[in-house]
Amino acid sequence: MAYYTNDELKELKFKHLGKNVKISNKASIYDPEKIEIGNNSRIDDFCIISGNVNIGSYVHITPMCLIAGGEPGVTICDFSTLAYGVKIFSQSDDYSGYTMVNSLIPTKYKSEIFSPVIISKHVVVGTNSVIMPGVIINEGCSFGAMTLVNKSTEAWGIYVGTPCKRIKERSKNLLVLEKSFLKEIEID
């Protein structure tokens, strides 16, 4: 995988760009002036990132993900991961048939849903999952492959299915590991 150089990343003029950020040169970044990225985060091949997006530190966005922040925005907090093909939307058309849909239709003929998405710390979203507008994923949740996240979640749950359903608790042991990890990198 080839990454943009630090100079190339600076030329993109992100709203904020942390240290040691790696972005594949095969990723598509739209509106970088609206995008914030924390330290030590990585965006892999064939990802599309657009609109108001705030990515924390130690966030990994694996290949073929889509983050459509639009105006409401998407926030992904520290130590979170999006597996292959995850899609996140902060806005959507109304598919009921009462209005028209798609980007080519003037707003006066459409009814759109605009609502921010927040992904808290230590969240892992499984392959090909979809997160809809207005969802707040609380700390420590994990999602199985192909999960439709159309409602907000309670912290430290494991969710699967379409639509998502909490099936059990997730271990909080990783919080102990986080403390050790942060102490270790302070020493370096």
PDB file of C-alpha atoms in Angstrom:
ATOM      1  CA  MET A   1       0.000   0.000   0.000  1.00  0.00           C
ATOM      2  CA  ALA A   2       1.389   3.406  -0.964  1.00  0.00           C
ATOM      3  CA  TYR A   3       0.664   6.387   1.275  1.00  0.00           C
ATOM      4  CA  TYR A   4       0.658  10.115   0.665  1.00  0.00           C
ATOM      5  CA  THR A   5       3.869  11.739   1.859  1.00  0.00           C
ATOM      6  CA  ASN A   6       3.703  14.245   4.716  1.00  0.00           C
ATOM      7  CA  ASP A   7       4.172  17.070   2.202  1.00  0.00           C
ATOM      8  CA  GLU A   8       1.323  15.745   0.028  1.00  0.00           C
ATOM      9  CA  LEU A   9      -0.936  15.499   3.090  1.00  0.00           C
ATOM     10  CA  LYS A  10      -0.125  19.108   4.034  1.00  0.00           C
ATOM     11  CA  GLU A  11      -1.022  20.227   0.491  1.00  0.00           C
ATOM     12  CA  LEU A  12      -4.514  18.783   0.924  1.00  0.00           C
ATOM     13  CA  LYS A  13      -5.117  21.410   3.660  1.00  0.00           C
ATOM     14  CA  PHE A  14      -7.101  19.369   6.168  1.00  0.00           C
ATOM     15  CA  LYS A  15      -8.958  21.267   8.881  1.00  0.00           C
ATOM     16  CA  HIS A  16      -6.651  19.425  11.294  1.00  0.00           C
ATOM     17  CA  LEU A  17      -4.050  16.761  10.641  1.00  0.00           C
ATOM     18  CA  GLY A  18      -2.339  15.002  13.544  1.00  0.00           C
ATOM     19  CA  LYS A  19       1.078  13.394  13.646  1.00  0.00           C
ATOM     20  CA  ASN A  20       1.937  10.086  11.977  1.00  0.00           C
ATOM     21  CA  VAL A  21      -1.238   9.968   9.874  1.00  0.00           C
ATOM     22  CA  LYS A  22      -1.208   7.522   6.969  1.00  0.00           C
ATOM     23  CA  ILE A  23      -3.637   7.870   4.060  1.00  0.00           C
ATOM     24  CA  SER A  24      -3.476   5.647   1.023  1.00  0.00           C
ATOM     25  CA  ASN A  25      -2.903   7.494  -2.227  1.00  0.00           C
ATOM     26  CA  LYS A  26      -5.754   5.364  -3.582  1.00  0.00           C
ATOM     27  CA  ALA A  27      -8.250   6.857  -1.087  1.00  0.00           C
ATOM     28  CA  SER A  28     -10.593   9.617  -2.267  1.00  0.00           C
ATOM     29  CA  ILE A  29     -10.721  12.606   0.068  1.00  0.00           C
ATOM     30  CA  TYR A  30     -13.355  15.255  -0.684  1.00  0.00           C
ATOM     31  CA  ASP A  31     -13.598  18.584   1.199  1.00  0.00           C
ATOM     32  CA  PRO A  32     -10.388  18.039   3.206  1.00  0.00           C
ATOM     33  CA  GLU A  33     -10.851  21.509   4.726  1.00  0.00           C
ATOM     34  CA  LYS A  34     -13.821  19.993   6.653  1.00  0.00           C
ATOM     35  CA  ILE A  35     -11.926  16.891   7.819  1.00  0.00           C
ATOM     36  CA  GLU A  36     -10.021  16.520  11.099  1.00  0.00           C
ATOM     37  CA  ILE A  37      -7.728  13.566  11.758  1.00  0.00           C
ATOM     38  CA  GLY A  38      -5.974  12.823  15.062  1.00  0.00           C
ATOM     39  CA  ASN A  39      -2.568  11.285  15.668  1.00  0.00           C
ATOM     40  CA  ASN A  40      -1.550   7.831  14.452  1.00  0.00           C
ATOM     41  CA  SER A  41      -4.673   7.168  12.381  1.00  0.00           C
ATOM     42  CA  ARG A  42      -4.790   5.378   9.049  1.00  0.00           C
ATOM     43  CA  ILE A  43      -7.089   5.375   6.007  1.00  0.00           C
ATOM     44  CA  ASP A  44      -6.541   2.527   3.553  1.00  0.00           C
ATOM     45  CA  ASP A  45      -7.077   1.905  -0.184  1.00  0.00           C
ATOM     46  CA  PHE A  46     -10.315   2.746  -1.974  1.00  0.00           C
ATOM     47  CA  CYS A  47     -11.931   4.599   0.942  1.00  0.00           C
ATOM     48  CA  ILE A  48     -14.106   7.650   0.292  1.00  0.00           C
ATOM     49  CA  ILE A  49     -14.182  10.344   2.972  1.00  0.00           C
ATOM     50  CA  SER A  50     -16.275  13.464   2.423  1.00  0.00           C
ATOM     51  CA  GLY A  51     -17.965  16.311   4.270  1.00  0.00           C
ATOM     52  CA  ASN A  52     -17.636  17.138   7.956  1.00  0.00           C
ATOM     53  CA  VAL A  53     -15.659  14.242   9.400  1.00  0.00           C
ATOM     54  CA  ASN A  54     -13.723  14.137  12.671  1.00  0.00           C
ATOM     55  CA  ILE A  55     -11.450  11.115  13.078  1.00  0.00           C
ATOM     56  CA  GLY A  56      -9.737  10.636  16.441  1.00  0.00           C
ATOM     57  CA  SER A  57      -6.344   9.120  17.258  1.00  0.00           C
ATOM     58  CA  TYR A  58      -5.427   5.495  16.604  1.00  0.00           C
ATOM     59  CA  VAL A  59      -8.418   5.047  14.290  1.00  0.00           C
ATOM     60  CA  HIS A  60      -8.081   2.528  11.468  1.00  0.00           C
ATOM     61  CA  ILE A  61     -10.348   2.814   8.431  1.00  0.00           C
ATOM     62  CA  THR A  62      -9.692  -0.317   6.379  1.00  0.00           C
ATOM     63  CA  PRO A  63     -10.112  -0.649   2.586  1.00  0.00           C
ATOM     64  CA  MET A  64     -13.307   0.240   0.729  1.00  0.00           C
ATOM     65  CA  CYS A  65     -15.024   2.196   3.513  1.00  0.00           C
ATOM     66  CA  LEU A  66     -17.311   5.164   2.866  1.00  0.00           C
ATOM     67  CA  ILE A  67     -17.765   7.987   5.360  1.00  0.00           C
ATOM     68  CA  ALA A  68     -20.307  10.499   4.058  1.00  0.00           C
ATOM     69  CA  GLY A  69     -20.198  13.251   6.661  1.00  0.00           C
ATOM     70  CA  GLY A  70     -22.211  15.779   4.660  1.00  0.00           C
ATOM     71  CA  GLU A  71     -23.212  18.846   6.642  1.00  0.00           C
ATOM     72  CA  PRO A  72     -24.278  17.158   9.924  1.00  0.00           C
ATOM     73  CA  GLY A  73     -20.969  15.320  10.277  1.00  0.00           C
ATOM     74  CA  VAL A  74     -19.495  12.013  11.387  1.00  0.00           C
ATOM     75  CA  THR A  75     -17.270  11.679  14.460  1.00  0.00           C
ATOM     76  CA  ILE A  76     -15.126   8.603  15.032  1.00  0.00           C
ATOM     77  CA  CYS A  77     -13.404   8.641  18.426  1.00  0.00           C
ATOM     78  CA  ASP A  78     -10.043   7.214  19.497  1.00  0.00           C
ATOM     79  CA  PHE A  79      -9.109   3.528  19.165  1.00  0.00           C
ATOM     80  CA  SER A  80     -12.006   2.673  16.842  1.00  0.00           C
ATOM     81  CA  THR A  81     -11.895   0.532  13.698  1.00  0.00           C
ATOM     82  CA  LEU A  82     -14.020   0.266  10.583  1.00  0.00           C
ATOM     83  CA  ALA A  83     -13.551  -3.125   8.880  1.00  0.00           C
ATOM     84  CA  TYR A  84     -13.620  -3.611   5.102  1.00  0.00           C
ATOM     85  CA  GLY A  85     -16.535  -1.996   3.291  1.00  0.00           C
ATOM     86  CA  VAL A  86     -18.243  -0.180   6.179  1.00  0.00           C
ATOM     87  CA  LYS A  87     -20.586   2.638   5.083  1.00  0.00           C
ATOM     88  CA  ILE A  88     -21.546   5.590   7.306  1.00  0.00           C
ATOM     89  CA  PHE A  89     -24.170   8.163   6.310  1.00  0.00           C
ATOM     90  CA  SER A  90     -25.099  11.373   8.140  1.00  0.00           C
ATOM     91  CA  GLN A  91     -27.802  12.207   5.617  1.00  0.00           C
ATOM     92  CA  SER A  92     -30.238  10.282   3.457  1.00  0.00           C
ATOM     93  CA  ASP A  93     -33.159  10.782   1.106  1.00  0.00           C
ATOM     94  CA  ASP A  94     -36.719   9.872   2.113  1.00  0.00           C
ATOM     95  CA  TYR A  95     -37.546   6.681   0.198  1.00  0.00           C
ATOM     96  CA  SER A  96     -41.296   6.693   0.959  1.00  0.00           C
ATOM     97  CA  GLY A  97     -42.261   7.927  -2.508  1.00  0.00           C
ATOM     98  CA  TYR A  98     -43.796  11.163  -1.224  1.00  0.00           C
ATOM     99  CA  THR A  99     -40.784  13.063  -2.511  1.00  0.00           C
ATOM    100  CA  MET A 100     -38.169  12.630  -5.190  1.00  0.00           C
ATOM    101  CA  VAL A 101     -34.702  11.272  -4.465  1.00  0.00           C
ATOM    102  CA  ASN A 102     -31.073  11.564  -5.586  1.00  0.00           C
ATOM    103  CA  SER A 103     -28.440  14.253  -5.780  1.00  0.00           C
ATOM    104  CA  LEU A 104     -29.559  15.566  -9.154  1.00  0.00           C
ATOM    105  CA  ILE A 105     -33.018  16.661  -7.927  1.00  0.00           C
ATOM    106  CA  PRO A 106     -33.468  20.197  -6.497  1.00  0.00           C
ATOM    107  CA  THR A 107     -34.022  20.333  -2.726  1.00  0.00           C
ATOM    108  CA  LYS A 108     -37.578  21.694  -3.040  1.00  0.00           C
ATOM    109  CA  TYR A 109     -38.672  18.331  -4.501  1.00  0.00           C
ATOM    110  CA  LYS A 110     -36.971  16.239  -1.819  1.00  0.00           C
ATOM    111  CA  SER A 111     -37.275  15.435   1.862  1.00  0.00           C
ATOM    112  CA  GLU A 112     -33.856  14.644   3.263  1.00  0.00           C
ATOM    113  CA  ILE A 113     -32.813  13.371   6.659  1.00  0.00           C
ATOM    114  CA  PHE A 114     -29.816  15.208   8.173  1.00  0.00           C
ATOM    115  CA  SER A 115     -28.435  13.976  11.500  1.00  0.00           C
ATOM    116  CA  PRO A 116     -24.875  13.548  12.813  1.00  0.00           C
ATOM    117  CA  VAL A 117     -23.321  10.155  13.537  1.00  0.00           C
ATOM    118  CA  ILE A 118     -21.092   9.654  16.574  1.00  0.00           C
ATOM    119  CA  ILE A 119     -18.888   6.605  17.059  1.00  0.00           C
ATOM    120  CA  SER A 120     -17.386   6.614  20.559  1.00  0.00           C
ATOM    121  CA  LYS A 121     -14.042   5.190  21.751  1.00  0.00           C
ATOM    122  CA  HIS A 122     -13.099   1.531  21.315  1.00  0.00           C
ATOM    123  CA  VAL A 123     -15.774   0.705  18.754  1.00  0.00           C
ATOM    124  CA  VAL A 124     -15.208  -1.924  16.077  1.00  0.00           C
ATOM    125  CA  VAL A 125     -17.600  -2.125  13.136  1.00  0.00           C
ATOM    126  CA  GLY A 126     -17.586  -5.391  11.166  1.00  0.00           C
ATOM    127  CA  THR A 127     -17.201  -5.867   7.415  1.00  0.00           C
ATOM    128  CA  ASN A 128     -19.895  -4.391   5.164  1.00  0.00           C
ATOM    129  CA  SER A 129     -21.928  -2.942   8.024  1.00  0.00           C
ATOM    130  CA  VAL A 130     -23.998   0.205   7.434  1.00  0.00           C
ATOM    131  CA  ILE A 131     -24.527   3.042   9.926  1.00  0.00           C
ATOM    132  CA  MET A 132     -27.494   5.339   9.287  1.00  0.00           C
ATOM    133  CA  PRO A 133     -27.998   9.064  10.088  1.00  0.00           C
ATOM    134  CA  GLY A 134     -28.489  10.067  13.708  1.00  0.00           C
ATOM    135  CA  VAL A 135     -26.939   6.972  15.266  1.00  0.00           C
ATOM    136  CA  ILE A 136     -24.849   7.355  18.401  1.00  0.00           C
ATOM    137  CA  ILE A 137     -22.671   4.331  19.057  1.00  0.00           C
ATOM    138  CA  ASN A 138     -21.629   4.414  22.679  1.00  0.00           C
ATOM    139  CA  GLU A 139     -18.217   3.381  24.016  1.00  0.00           C
ATOM    140  CA  GLY A 140     -16.888  -0.102  23.491  1.00  0.00           C
ATOM    141  CA  CYS A 141     -19.541  -1.522  21.163  1.00  0.00           C
ATOM    142  CA  SER A 142     -18.719  -4.078  18.504  1.00  0.00           C
ATOM    143  CA  PHE A 143     -20.744  -5.042  15.446  1.00  0.00           C
ATOM    144  CA  GLY A 144     -20.696  -8.272  13.473  1.00  0.00           C
ATOM    145  CA  ALA A 145     -20.304  -8.333   9.707  1.00  0.00           C
ATOM    146  CA  MET A 146     -23.172  -6.911   7.640  1.00  0.00           C
ATOM    147  CA  THR A 147     -24.946  -5.297  10.593  1.00  0.00           C
ATOM    148  CA  LEU A 148     -27.439  -2.509   9.891  1.00  0.00           C
ATOM    149  CA  VAL A 149     -27.022   0.089  12.627  1.00  0.00           C
ATOM    150  CA  ASN A 150     -30.190   2.173  12.400  1.00  0.00           C
ATOM    151  CA  LYS A 151     -30.540   3.028  16.103  1.00  0.00           C
ATOM    152  CA  SER A 152     -28.257   4.253  18.856  1.00  0.00           C
ATOM    153  CA  THR A 153     -26.579   1.694  21.096  1.00  0.00           C
ATOM    154  CA  GLU A 154     -25.811   1.180  24.761  1.00  0.00           C
ATOM    155  CA  ALA A 155     -22.147   1.003  25.776  1.00  0.00           C
ATOM    156  CA  TRP A 156     -20.112  -2.205  25.769  1.00  0.00           C
ATOM    157  CA  GLY A 157     -22.494  -4.353  23.780  1.00  0.00           C
ATOM    158  CA  ILE A 158     -21.943  -6.791  20.950  1.00  0.00           C
ATOM    159  CA  TYR A 159     -24.490  -6.214  18.176  1.00  0.00           C
ATOM    160  CA  VAL A 160     -25.382  -8.210  15.059  1.00  0.00           C
ATOM    161  CA  GLY A 161     -28.100  -8.399  12.431  1.00  0.00           C
ATOM    162  CA  THR A 162     -30.368  -6.329  10.244  1.00  0.00           C
ATOM    163  CA  PRO A 163     -31.461  -4.267  12.062  1.00  0.00           C
ATOM    164  CA  CYS A 164     -28.875  -4.574  14.808  1.00  0.00           C
ATOM    165  CA  LYS A 165     -29.678  -6.419  17.999  1.00  0.00           C
ATOM    166  CA  ARG A 166     -27.574  -6.574  21.159  1.00  0.00           C
ATOM    167  CA  ILE A 167     -26.626 -10.187  21.801  1.00  0.00           C
ATOM    168  CA  LYS A 168     -24.225  -9.931  24.749  1.00  0.00           C
ATOM    169  CA  GLU A 169     -21.811  -7.794  26.729  1.00  0.00           C
ATOM    170  CA  ARG A 170     -18.343  -6.928  25.445  1.00  0.00           C
ATOM    171  CA  SER A 171     -15.355  -7.233  27.778  1.00  0.00           C
ATOM    172  CA  LYS A 172     -13.900  -4.001  29.163  1.00  0.00           C
ATOM    173  CA  ASN A 173     -10.436  -5.570  29.559  1.00  0.00           C
ATOM    174  CA  LEU A 174      -9.214  -3.428  26.675  1.00  0.00           C
ATOM    175  CA  LEU A 175      -9.476  -0.365  28.969  1.00  0.00           C
ATOM    176  CA  VAL A 176      -6.675  -1.846  31.121  1.00  0.00           C
ATOM    177  CA  LEU A 177      -4.666  -2.456  27.960  1.00  0.00           C
ATOM    178  CA  GLU A 178      -5.302   1.131  26.816  1.00  0.00           C
ATOM    179  CA  LYS A 179      -3.798   2.491  30.049  1.00  0.00           C
ATOM    180  CA  SER A 180      -0.714   0.296  29.669  1.00  0.00           C
ATOM    181  CA  PHE A 181      -0.363   1.248  26.018  1.00  0.00           C
ATOM    182  CA  LEU A 182      -0.609   4.983  26.741  1.00  0.00           C
ATOM    183  CA  LYS A 183       1.983   4.711  29.542  1.00  0.00           C
ATOM    184  CA  GLU A 184       4.305   2.831  27.202  1.00  0.00           C
ATOM    185  CA  ILE A 185       4.119   5.412  24.424  1.00  0.00           C
ATOM    186  CA  GLU A 186       4.690   8.257  26.915  1.00  0.00           C
ATOM    187  CA  ILE A 187       8.033   6.675  27.790  1.00  0.00           C
ATOM    188  CA  ASP A 188       9.130   6.463  24.121  1.00  0.00           C
TER     189      ASP A 188
END
